[in-house]
Short mmCIF file of C-alpha atoms in Angstrom, two decimals:
data_model
loop_
_atom_site.label_atom_id
_atom_site.label_comp_id
_atom_site.label_asym_id
_atom_site.label_seq_id
_atom_site.Cartn_x
_atom_site.Cartn_y
_atom_site.Cartn_z
CA UNK A 21 23.11 -4.52 37.91
CA UNK A 22 23.11 -3.35 34.30
CA UNK A 23 21.68 -6.66 33.04
CA UNK A 24 18.87 -6.47 35.57
CA UNK A 25 17.90 -2.98 34.37
CA UNK A 26 17.86 -4.16 30.76
CA UNK A 27 15.67 -7.11 31.74
CA UNK A 28 13.28 -4.80 33.61
CA UNK A 29 13.03 -2.49 30.60
CA UNK A 30 12.40 -5.45 28.32
CA UNK A 31 9.67 -6.77 30.63
CA UNK A 32 8.06 -3.32 30.76
CA UNK A 33 8.15 -3.08 26.96
CA UNK A 34 6.51 -6.50 26.61
CA UNK A 35 3.76 -5.51 29.03
CA UNK A 36 3.21 -2.26 27.11
CA UNK A 37 2.93 -4.13 23.81
CA UNK A 38 0.53 -6.63 25.36
CA UNK A 39 -1.67 -3.79 26.60
CA UNK A 40 -1.71 -2.21 23.13
CA UNK A 41 -2.67 -5.51 21.48
CA UNK A 42 -5.37 -6.10 24.09
CA UNK A 43 -6.83 -2.65 23.40
CA UNK A 44 -6.80 -3.31 19.64
CA UNK A 45 -8.64 -6.62 20.14
CA UNK A 46 -11.24 -4.92 22.33
CA UNK A 47 -11.78 -2.19 19.73
CA UNK A 48 -12.21 -4.75 16.94
CA UNK A 49 -14.63 -6.74 19.08
CA UNK A 50 -16.66 -3.58 19.77
CA UNK A 51 -16.78 -2.70 16.05
CA UNK A 52 -18.01 -6.20 15.19
CA UNK A 53 -20.66 -6.00 17.91
CA UNK A 54 -21.83 -2.61 16.61
CA UNK A 55 -22.10 -3.94 13.06
CA UNK A 56 -24.05 -6.98 14.23
CA UNK A 57 -26.38 -4.84 16.31
CA UNK A 58 -26.98 -2.47 13.38
CA UNK A 59 -27.67 -5.41 11.08
CA UNK A 60 -30.04 -7.01 13.58
CA UNK A 61 -32.00 -3.78 14.11
CA UNK A 62 -32.30 -3.13 10.37
CA UNK A 63 -30.30 0.08 10.37
CA UNK A 64 -27.76 0.82 7.69
CA UNK A 65 -24.27 -0.35 8.57
CA UNK A 66 -21.48 2.20 8.63
CA UNK A 67 -19.80 0.69 5.57
CA UNK A 68 -22.71 1.09 3.15
CA UNK A 69 -23.77 -1.15 0.28
CA UNK A 70 -21.26 -2.83 -2.01
CA UNK A 71 -21.75 -2.21 -5.73
CA UNK A 72 -21.95 -5.18 -8.03
CA UNK A 73 -19.25 -5.89 -10.59
CA UNK A 74 -21.79 -5.97 -13.43
CA UNK A 75 -22.27 -2.21 -13.41
CA UNK A 76 -18.55 -1.55 -13.14
CA UNK A 77 -17.26 -3.22 -16.31
CA UNK A 78 -18.32 -2.89 -19.95
CA UNK A 79 -19.79 -5.92 -21.68
CA UNK A 80 -17.39 -8.04 -23.72
CA UNK A 81 -17.91 -8.35 -27.46
#
């Protein structure tokens, strides 16, 4: 009986982890879709522009 309970708890834990991973994949997919839609419509993306490395470092001698 004890082994069966452990197995049931393990199965429940695996299903819980699978649900969490599924939710994370759905959230990532939604973020990608939002970025693509913003890019396609010409709006600014939520990340903003990336600065170039030229303005960040001083010129070498």
